[in-house]
Coordinates of C-alpha atoms in Angstrom, one line a residue:
Chain A
M1 CA 22.4 152.1 275.1
K2 CA 20.0 154.3 272.3
F3 CA 20.4 152.9 268.8
H4 CA 18.7 154.7 265.8
L5 CA 18.2 152.4 261.9
P6 CA 20.2 155.0 259.9
A7 CA 17.9 156.6 257.4
G8 CA 18.0 155.1 253.9
P9 CA 14.7 154.2 251.3
P10 CA 11.3 153.8 253.2
D11 CA 10.5 150.4 251.6
L12 CA 13.6 149.0 253.0
A13 CA 15.1 150.8 256.1
D14 CA 12.3 149.9 258.3
S15 CA 12.5 146.6 259.2
R16 CA 9.5 147.1 261.9
S17 CA 6.9 147.9 259.2
H18 CA 6.8 143.3 258.1
S19 CA 8.7 142.1 261.3
D20 CA 5.3 142.2 263.1
D21 CA 3.9 139.7 260.9
I22 CA 7.0 137.8 260.7
G23 CA 6.3 133.7 261.5
R24 CA 1.7 134.0 260.5
P25 CA 1.8 133.7 257.0
G26 CA 5.0 131.1 256.8
R27 CA 2.8 129.2 259.8
R28 CA -0.1 129.6 257.8
A29 CA 0.7 128.0 254.7
R30 CA 2.7 125.4 256.4
A31 CA -0.7 124.2 258.1
R32 CA -2.0 124.4 255.0
R33 CA 0.0 122.2 253.2
E34 CA -0.4 120.2 256.4
L35 CA -4.1 120.0 255.8
I36 CA -3.1 119.5 252.2
S37 CA -0.9 115.9 252.8
V38 CA -3.4 114.9 255.5
L39 CA -6.5 115.6 253.1
N40 CA -4.1 113.9 250.2
T41 CA -3.4 110.3 252.4
F42 CA -7.5 110.3 253.2
L43 CA -7.6 110.4 249.8
G44 CA -4.8 108.1 248.9
I45 CA -6.2 105.7 251.8
G46 CA -9.9 106.1 250.3
L47 CA -8.5 105.3 246.6
F48 CA -7.2 101.6 247.5
F49 CA -10.2 100.9 249.6
A50 CA -12.2 101.9 246.5
V51 CA -10.0 99.5 243.4
W52 CA -10.3 97.2 246.8
W53 CA -13.4 97.0 246.8
G54 CA -14.2 96.8 242.8
A55 CA -11.7 94.1 242.3
A56 CA -13.6 92.5 244.6
S57 CA -17.1 92.3 242.7
Q58 CA -15.0 91.5 240.1
L59 CA -13.6 88.4 241.7
P60 CA -14.2 85.2 243.5
R61 CA -14.9 85.4 246.8
S62 CA -13.3 83.0 247.4
R63 CA -10.0 84.9 246.0
L64 CA -11.2 87.8 247.6
V65 CA -13.7 89.6 249.7
T66 CA -14.4 93.1 250.2
P67 CA -12.9 95.5 252.4
L68 CA -16.1 95.2 254.9
D69 CA -15.9 91.6 254.8
A70 CA -12.3 92.2 255.9
G71 CA -14.3 94.5 258.7
R72 CA -16.0 92.1 260.1
D73 CA -13.9 89.4 259.9
I74 CA -11.5 91.6 261.6
W75 CA -14.9 92.8 264.1
S76 CA -15.7 89.3 265.3
N77 CA -11.6 87.4 266.1
F78 CA -10.4 91.2 267.3
Y79 CA -10.9 89.3 271.1
Y80 CA -11.0 85.4 270.1
S81 CA -10.8 83.6 267.3
P82 CA -11.7 80.0 268.1
R83 CA -9.9 79.3 264.0
L84 CA -6.4 80.6 265.5
G85 CA -6.8 77.9 268.6
V86 CA -6.7 74.6 266.4
F87 CA -2.7 75.8 265.4
G88 CA -1.9 75.9 268.6
L89 CA -1.9 79.8 269.7
G90 CA -4.5 79.7 271.9
E91 CA -7.7 81.5 273.3
V92 CA -6.6 83.9 271.6
G93 CA -7.8 87.0 269.0
Y94 CA -5.6 89.4 266.0
G95 CA -6.3 92.0 269.1
S96 CA -3.4 90.0 271.4
L97 CA -1.7 89.2 268.4
L98 CA -1.7 92.3 267.9
L99 CA 0.0 93.2 271.2
Y100 CA 3.2 90.4 270.6
T101 CA 3.8 92.0 267.4
L102 CA 3.2 95.3 268.3
G103 CA 5.6 94.9 271.3
N104 CA 8.5 93.7 269.3
V105 CA 8.6 96.3 266.5
L106 CA 8.7 99.2 269.3
T107 CA 11.3 96.4 271.5
G108 CA 12.8 96.7 268.3
L109 CA 13.6 98.8 267.8
A110 CA 13.6 100.8 270.2
I111 CA 17.1 98.8 270.6
G112 CA 18.7 98.7 267.4
G113 CA 17.7 102.3 266.5
S114 CA 19.2 103.6 269.8
I115 CA 22.2 102.1 269.3
G116 CA 22.0 103.0 264.9
I117 CA 21.8 106.2 266.1
L118 CA 25.0 106.3 269.2
V119 CA 26.8 104.3 266.4
G120 CA 26.0 106.2 263.2
T121 CA 26.6 109.3 264.8
A122 CA 29.8 108.6 266.3
S123 CA 31.3 107.3 263.6
A124 CA 30.5 110.4 261.5
R125 CA 32.6 112.3 263.4
L126 CA 35.2 109.6 264.5
K127 CA 37.4 107.7 261.5
L128 CA 39.0 105.8 263.3
L129 CA 35.3 104.4 264.4
R130 CA 34.1 104.9 260.7
V131 CA 37.4 102.3 259.4
F132 CA 35.2 99.7 262.0
V133 CA 32.4 100.2 261.6
D134 CA 30.9 100.7 257.6
P135 CA 32.4 97.1 256.1
V136 CA 30.5 95.6 259.3
V137 CA 26.6 97.8 258.0
L138 CA 28.1 97.3 254.4
V139 CA 28.5 92.7 255.7
L140 CA 25.4 92.9 257.6
G141 CA 23.1 95.0 255.0
T142 CA 23.8 92.9 252.6
V143 CA 22.9 89.8 254.6
P144 CA 20.0 88.9 253.2
V145 CA 16.9 88.4 255.4
L146 CA 15.5 85.3 254.4
V147 CA 18.9 84.2 255.3
A148 CA 19.7 85.6 258.6
A149 CA 16.1 84.9 259.7
P150 CA 16.1 81.5 259.5
L151 CA 20.0 81.1 261.0
F152 CA 18.3 83.3 264.2
L153 CA 15.3 80.2 265.0
L154 CA 18.3 77.6 264.8
W155 CA 20.5 80.2 266.6
F156 CA 18.0 81.4 270.3
G157 CA 14.6 78.8 268.9
V158 CA 11.2 79.6 268.9
V159 CA 11.6 82.0 271.2
P160 CA 10.0 86.6 271.2
F161 CA 13.8 87.2 271.1
T162 CA 15.1 85.9 268.1
Q163 CA 12.2 88.2 266.1
V164 CA 13.3 91.3 268.6
L165 CA 17.0 90.5 267.7
L166 CA 16.3 90.4 263.5
V167 CA 14.2 93.8 264.1
A168 CA 17.1 94.9 265.7
L169 CA 19.8 94.2 263.8
Y170 CA 18.3 95.9 260.9
S171 CA 17.4 98.7 262.0
A172 CA 20.2 99.7 263.8
V173 CA 21.4 98.8 259.8
M174 CA 19.9 101.1 258.7
M175 CA 19.6 103.5 261.9
I176 CA 23.7 103.8 260.9
L177 CA 23.2 104.8 257.8
F178 CA 20.3 107.3 258.7
S179 CA 22.4 109.1 261.8
Q180 CA 25.5 108.8 260.2
R181 CA 24.8 111.0 256.6
A182 CA 22.6 113.3 259.0
A183 CA 25.6 114.4 261.1
Q184 CA 27.9 114.5 257.7
N185 CA 25.1 117.4 256.1
I186 CA 25.5 119.1 258.9
N187 CA 26.9 122.3 257.5
P188 CA 30.1 122.6 259.7
I189 CA 29.4 126.4 259.9
Y190 CA 27.5 126.0 263.1
E191 CA 30.0 124.3 264.3
R192 CA 33.2 126.5 263.8
W193 CA 30.4 129.3 264.7
A194 CA 30.0 127.5 268.6
M195 CA 33.5 127.4 268.7
T196 CA 33.9 131.3 268.1
F197 CA 32.0 131.1 271.5
G198 CA 34.2 129.1 273.2
A199 CA 31.3 125.9 273.2
G200 CA 33.8 122.6 273.8
P201 CA 33.2 119.9 272.2
A202 CA 30.2 118.7 275.2
F203 CA 28.5 121.3 274.2
R204 CA 28.7 121.5 270.6
I205 CA 27.3 117.7 270.8
R206 CA 24.7 118.6 272.6
H207 CA 23.9 122.2 270.9
I208 CA 24.2 121.7 267.9
L209 CA 24.8 117.7 266.7
I210 CA 22.3 116.2 268.2
P211 CA 19.1 119.4 267.4
G212 CA 20.9 119.6 264.1
T213 CA 20.6 116.1 262.4
V214 CA 16.8 115.3 265.1
P215 CA 15.0 116.0 261.7
E216 CA 16.9 113.8 259.3
I217 CA 17.2 111.2 262.5
I218 CA 13.6 111.1 262.9
G219 CA 12.9 110.6 259.1
G220 CA 14.7 107.9 259.1
L221 CA 13.5 106.3 261.9
R222 CA 10.0 105.7 260.0
I223 CA 11.7 104.7 257.2
T224 CA 13.2 101.6 259.0
L225 CA 9.6 101.6 261.4
A226 CA 8.0 101.0 257.7
S227 CA 10.8 98.5 257.2
A228 CA 10.0 96.9 261.0
W229 CA 7.0 95.9 260.8
G230 CA 7.4 93.5 257.4
L231 CA 10.9 91.8 259.7
E232 CA 8.7 91.2 262.8
V233 CA 5.8 89.6 260.5
F234 CA 7.7 88.0 258.1
A235 CA 10.1 86.4 260.7
E236 CA 7.2 85.6 263.0
I237 CA 5.8 83.9 260.2
L238 CA 9.3 81.9 259.6
G239 CA 8.3 80.4 263.7
A240 CA 7.3 82.6 266.5
P241 CA 5.2 81.2 269.7
S242 CA 2.6 84.6 268.6
G243 CA 2.3 87.6 267.2
L244 CA 0.3 88.2 263.3
G245 CA 2.5 86.6 261.4
Q246 CA 1.8 83.5 262.9
A247 CA -2.2 84.1 262.3
I248 CA -1.0 84.9 258.5
K249 CA 0.2 81.2 258.7
A250 CA -2.5 79.3 260.2
L251 CA -5.4 81.5 257.7
T252 CA -3.1 80.5 254.3
N253 CA -3.6 76.8 256.3
L254 CA -7.4 77.6 256.6
N255 CA -8.0 79.2 253.1
N256 CA -9.1 82.1 254.6
V257 CA -8.8 85.2 252.9
S258 CA -11.5 87.3 254.4
G259 CA -8.9 86.7 258.0
L260 CA -5.4 86.7 255.7
L261 CA -7.2 90.6 254.5
A262 CA -8.2 91.2 258.2
C263 CA -4.1 90.4 259.5
V264 CA -3.2 92.9 257.2
V265 CA -5.5 95.8 257.4
I266 CA -4.8 95.7 260.9
I267 CA -1.2 95.7 260.5
A268 CA -1.3 97.9 257.8
T269 CA -3.7 100.5 260.5
T270 CA -1.3 99.6 263.6
A271 CA 1.7 101.3 260.9
I272 CA 0.2 104.0 259.5
V273 CA -0.6 105.2 263.5
T274 CA 2.1 104.5 264.7
D275 CA 4.0 106.4 261.5
V276 CA 1.8 109.0 262.4
L277 CA 2.4 109.6 266.4
L278 CA 6.4 109.9 265.6
F279 CA 5.3 112.7 262.8
V280 CA 3.3 114.2 265.7
L281 CA 6.9 113.9 267.7
A282 CA 9.5 114.7 265.1
R283 CA 6.8 117.9 264.4
R284 CA 7.2 118.7 268.4
I285 CA 11.1 118.0 268.8
A286 CA 12.0 119.5 265.4
A287 CA 9.1 122.3 265.1
W288 CA 12.2 124.1 263.3
A289 CA 12.5 122.3 260.4
Chain B
M1 CA 47.3 146.3 279.3
T2 CA 47.3 150.6 278.6
P3 CA 45.8 151.8 276.1
Q4 CA 49.0 152.1 273.2
E5 CA 49.3 148.3 273.9
A6 CA 48.4 146.3 271.0
I7 CA 45.2 144.0 271.4
L8 CA 46.2 141.8 268.5
S9 CA 49.7 141.3 267.2
V10 CA 50.3 138.9 264.1
N11 CA 53.8 138.6 264.0
E12 CA 55.4 136.9 261.1
V13 CA 52.6 134.6 260.7
G14 CA 52.9 132.2 257.7
V15 CA 50.7 129.4 255.6
R16 CA 51.3 126.5 253.4
F17 CA 48.7 124.7 252.5
V18 CA 48.4 121.7 249.6
R19 CA 46.7 122.0 246.1
T20 CA 44.5 119.2 245.0
D21 CA 47.6 118.2 242.7
G22 CA 50.2 118.1 245.5
T23 CA 51.9 121.2 244.8
P24 CA 52.1 123.4 248.4
A25 CA 50.9 126.9 248.4
E26 CA 52.2 130.5 250.7
A27 CA 48.7 131.9 251.6
L28 CA 50.0 133.6 253.8
R29 CA 53.8 134.6 253.2
S30 CA 55.4 136.8 256.7
V31 CA 53.1 138.8 257.7
S32 CA 53.3 141.4 261.3
F33 CA 50.9 144.0 261.6
K34 CA 49.4 145.1 265.3
V35 CA 46.0 146.1 265.9
F36 CA 45.9 149.0 268.6
P37 CA 42.2 148.2 271.1
G38 CA 39.1 150.4 269.4
E39 CA 40.1 150.3 265.7
F40 CA 37.7 149.5 262.8
V41 CA 41.0 148.1 260.6
C42 CA 40.0 146.3 257.3
I43 CA 41.8 143.8 255.3
L44 CA 41.0 144.5 251.7
G45 CA 42.3 142.7 248.7
R46 CA 41.4 139.9 245.4
S47 CA 39.9 136.6 246.0
G48 CA 42.2 134.4 246.9
H49 CA 45.2 136.8 247.7
G50 CA 44.6 135.3 251.8
K51 CA 42.5 137.5 253.6
T52 CA 40.5 135.0 255.1
T53 CA 43.2 132.5 255.7
L54 CA 44.6 135.7 257.8
L55 CA 40.6 135.9 259.6
N56 CA 41.3 132.3 260.4
V57 CA 44.2 132.9 262.1
V58 CA 43.7 135.2 264.0
A59 CA 40.2 133.7 264.1
G60 CA 41.7 130.9 265.8
L61 CA 39.8 128.6 263.0
L62 CA 43.5 127.8 260.8
R63 CA 46.9 126.7 262.3
V64 CA 49.5 128.1 260.4
H65 CA 53.1 127.6 259.3
R66 CA 55.1 130.0 261.2
G67 CA 54.8 133.1 263.2
E68 CA 52.6 133.8 266.1
V69 CA 48.6 135.4 267.0
R70 CA 48.1 137.3 270.0
V71 CA 45.9 138.9 271.6
M72 CA 46.1 140.6 274.9
D73 CA 49.6 139.2 274.7
R74 CA 48.7 135.7 274.4
P75 CA 49.6 133.6 272.2
V76 CA 46.4 132.5 270.6
R77 CA 45.7 128.6 270.8
G78 CA 42.7 128.5 268.7
P79 CA 39.0 129.6 268.9
G80 CA 37.2 131.2 271.9
A81 CA 35.1 133.9 273.2
D82 CA 37.6 136.9 273.2
R83 CA 37.5 137.1 269.3
G84 CA 33.7 137.2 268.7
V85 CA 33.6 136.2 264.6
I86 CA 30.8 136.7 261.8
F87 CA 30.9 135.0 259.2
Q88 CA 29.8 135.6 254.9
Q89 CA 28.0 132.6 254.9
D90 CA 24.3 132.3 257.5
A91 CA 25.9 130.9 260.5
V92 CA 22.4 131.6 262.4
F93 CA 21.4 128.0 264.0
P94 CA 17.9 127.7 262.8
W95 CA 17.4 125.5 265.2
M96 CA 17.3 127.5 267.6
R97 CA 15.0 130.8 268.3
V98 CA 16.1 134.2 267.4
E99 CA 17.0 135.0 271.0
E100 CA 18.1 131.8 271.8
N101 CA 20.4 132.5 268.6
V102 CA 21.7 135.4 270.4
A103 CA 22.1 134.1 273.9
F104 CA 24.3 130.9 272.6
G105 CA 27.7 132.6 273.9
L106 CA 26.2 133.6 277.1
R107 CA 24.7 130.4 277.5
V108 CA 28.1 129.4 277.0
R109 CA 29.9 131.0 279.4
R110 CA 26.7 129.6 281.6
F111 CA 24.9 133.0 282.6
S112 CA 21.6 132.7 284.0
K113 CA 19.0 132.1 281.9
R114 CA 17.2 135.5 283.0
E115 CA 19.9 137.0 282.3
R116 CA 21.1 134.8 279.0
L117 CA 17.4 136.5 278.3
R118 CA 18.2 139.9 279.3
I119 CA 20.6 140.7 277.4
A120 CA 19.6 138.8 273.9
R121 CA 17.0 141.0 274.1
E122 CA 18.6 143.9 274.5
H123 CA 20.6 143.2 271.6
L124 CA 17.9 142.5 269.3
A125 CA 16.4 145.3 270.4
L126 CA 19.8 147.1 269.5
V127 CA 19.5 145.7 265.6
D128 CA 16.3 146.7 265.0
L129 CA 14.9 143.3 265.7
T130 CA 12.4 143.2 269.4
S131 CA 9.6 141.3 267.6
V132 CA 11.5 138.2 266.1
G133 CA 12.2 137.7 269.9
R134 CA 10.2 134.5 269.3
A135 CA 10.6 133.5 266.0
W136 CA 12.9 130.4 264.4
P137 CA 16.1 131.7 262.1
R138 CA 14.0 130.7 259.5
E139 CA 10.8 133.0 259.4
L140 CA 13.6 136.0 258.5
S141 CA 15.8 137.2 255.8
G142 CA 19.1 136.9 255.1
G143 CA 19.1 140.9 255.9
M144 CA 17.0 139.9 259.5
R145 CA 19.3 136.8 259.6
A146 CA 22.6 138.9 259.7
R147 CA 21.8 141.0 262.3
V148 CA 20.9 138.4 264.7
A149 CA 24.1 136.9 263.6
I150 CA 25.7 140.9 264.7
A151 CA 23.5 141.2 267.7
S152 CA 24.6 137.6 268.8
V153 CA 28.7 138.5 268.6
F154 CA 28.0 142.2 270.5
A155 CA 26.2 140.0 273.3
N156 CA 29.0 137.9 274.0
D157 CA 30.3 140.8 274.1
P158 CA 34.4 140.1 272.8
P159 CA 36.8 142.4 272.7
I160 CA 38.0 142.1 270.0
L161 CA 35.0 141.6 266.3
L162 CA 36.5 139.8 262.3
A163 CA 34.4 139.8 260.1
D164 CA 34.5 138.1 257.3
E165 CA 33.1 139.9 254.0
P166 CA 29.8 139.3 256.5
F167 CA 27.5 141.8 254.3
G168 CA 29.1 140.4 251.2
S169 CA 25.8 138.2 249.8
L170 CA 23.4 140.8 250.7
D171 CA 21.7 143.2 248.3
Y172 CA 23.1 146.0 248.0
V173 CA 20.5 147.9 250.2
T174 CA 20.4 146.2 253.2
R175 CA 24.4 146.0 252.9
R176 CA 24.2 149.6 253.4
Q177 CA 21.8 149.4 256.0
L178 CA 23.7 146.4 257.5
Q179 CA 26.6 148.4 257.0
M180 CA 25.6 151.4 259.4
V181 CA 24.7 148.9 262.1
L182 CA 28.0 147.7 262.5
H183 CA 29.4 150.6 263.2
D184 CA 27.2 152.8 265.2
L185 CA 27.6 149.4 267.5
W186 CA 31.1 149.9 267.0
R187 CA 31.6 153.6 267.8
Q188 CA 29.2 152.7 270.7
T189 CA 30.8 149.8 272.2
A190 CA 34.5 150.8 270.8
K191 CA 35.2 147.1 270.5
T192 CA 38.2 146.6 268.1
V193 CA 36.8 145.4 264.4
L194 CA 38.8 143.3 262.3
F195 CA 36.9 143.4 258.8
V196 CA 37.9 141.0 255.4
T197 CA 36.2 142.9 252.5
H198 CA 37.2 142.8 249.1
D199 CA 34.7 146.4 248.6
V200 CA 37.3 149.1 247.9
D201 CA 34.3 151.5 249.2
E202 CA 32.7 149.3 252.0
A203 CA 35.9 149.2 253.2
L204 CA 36.8 153.8 253.2
M205 CA 33.0 153.6 254.6
L206 CA 33.7 152.0 257.9
G207 CA 36.9 151.3 258.0
T208 CA 39.8 153.8 260.9
R209 CA 42.5 152.3 259.2
V210 CA 42.7 150.1 256.0
I211 CA 45.3 146.3 255.3
V212 CA 45.9 145.8 251.2
V213 CA 46.8 141.8 251.4
K214 CA 47.8 140.8 247.8
N215 CA 49.8 137.2 246.8
G216 CA 50.0 137.1 250.7
N217 CA 52.1 140.6 251.7
I218 CA 50.5 143.3 252.8
V219 CA 50.6 144.9 250.2
E220 CA 49.5 149.1 252.4
D221 CA 48.9 149.7 255.6
R222 CA 46.8 153.3 255.8
A223 CA 45.2 155.1 258.3
I224 CA 42.3 157.3 256.6
N225 CA 41.3 160.3 258.0
L226 CA 38.3 161.0 256.7
P227 CA 35.9 162.8 258.4
T228 CA 32.7 161.0 260.2
P229 CA 29.9 159.8 259.1
R230 CA 32.1 158.8 256.2
T231 CA 28.6 159.3 253.4
D232 CA 29.2 158.9 250.3
D233 CA 29.4 162.6 248.9
V234 CA 33.3 162.1 251.8
I235 CA 34.0 159.5 249.5
A236 CA 33.7 161.9 246.4
T237 CA 35.8 164.0 248.0
P238 CA 39.4 165.0 246.1
P239 CA 40.7 163.4 249.3
G240 CA 38.8 160.4 249.3
L241 CA 39.1 160.0 245.7
A242 CA 43.2 160.1 246.0
L243 CA 42.3 156.7 248.5
K244 CA 40.0 154.8 247.2
H245 CA 42.1 155.1 244.1
L246 CA 46.0 154.5 245.8
L247 CA 44.1 152.0 247.5
L248 CA 42.5 149.7 244.0
R249 CA 45.8 150.4 242.6
Q250 CA 47.0 148.7 245.1
I251 CA 44.7 145.0 245.4
G252 CA 45.6 145.7 240.9
L253 CA 42.8 146.7 239.5
E254 CA 44.3 150.5 238.2

């Protein structure tokens, strides 16, 4: 079958003249935008440290230490910190405490996120399910962590499960809302078009609903991950067998400002790194967005 | 099915809906017509007079209140691969590369990957998009995405093609180009086309037959016997102008 483009104005008639370049300017512009975004992030971090340094130089060391002091504290206590052993944390350093916290955050997020994505997308399509899900989410979402965390401690005790459950619960609530919105935001024209090709419900879920919701769900997952760090540390401060929250509690009792700031820096750095990893993953699986 | 038998029959179809204020309204009132294989039928009418409703009924995307639609002598119960649809709205999947979009229907029908790609590339060549097969839809212009939609539907090889004002949102030059692309593909493949438009010139340019829909009724059903190719000069001949005036009168503009 041979086809010739109809005659028309020379500047518009032939798409071949410009179609060879399709994608290249878009990719270049995108790469430039991302580079600027990364530079802005580093600029923001640099500005934060500059302000911190400036404030520390004006305040006594008992109130605020410099970023360099906090860095030295991390260096000397990362593998083993004798002062933490006094508070019953055993022979630990920031490193092993971080692993405990990170493990709980990722486990809680994996469990809660999976449940949230599944329930959220399903409830966006099934009205009957939404009748049950929406009130539950509303109630759970309005229960303050300050109330839920002590209750969980009383019910389940000072065990890792308590913190994981707290993170999983709030992650699930957030991801239900994000996923529900993502599924509802897909333009119905895509499903209608798929149906005209003979695509059944299962095929449409796999090829329309899932890929179409991925960018928004990953965006929600990044916000949920940031919240999960706060929840986990808070739950650990209230009561946990290990974790950086417990270190913060111990260092507060010791009035150790450099140690406290060291914990904050460790948590913030790990949170940023995990967020960047999630962002990179998002770029790989939703390159079209 | 012999060539004389209708490929599509719309028999006394009525569609009702309820307005937001609760009052009932009839979008289609006992509409009947037959379409024969290879025809290019344009459904012409003003906005809100039922032409898109009619197309959606044939596509199986809308249920009828009364009557029946039959395609190749089988009643329409829902959408299906025997009726390819090109919507006015951009429906190209943004999460699939261009050639994956074109191969979508073939994937639904479980063609092998190699075969899917072969057919998709062949159809991309037909709409002059060979070089953008691996691009994402967001990297294309509106006109190029419309070409992708045309290629996607033709690649799936449905006997009937339904188009709902597919070029309505494009600029004049792009629209004219795409009209000719569609017309050429129709001539080469001999498919049956049902094409909704509110543009009398477009209907005269493309159709072998024009059905005018007004207030949910068919008020005109006329074969267009103008010579092809239908250039502006052909439309400007006395028979062309007479047809144009007739159609304009029927849709209520003169």
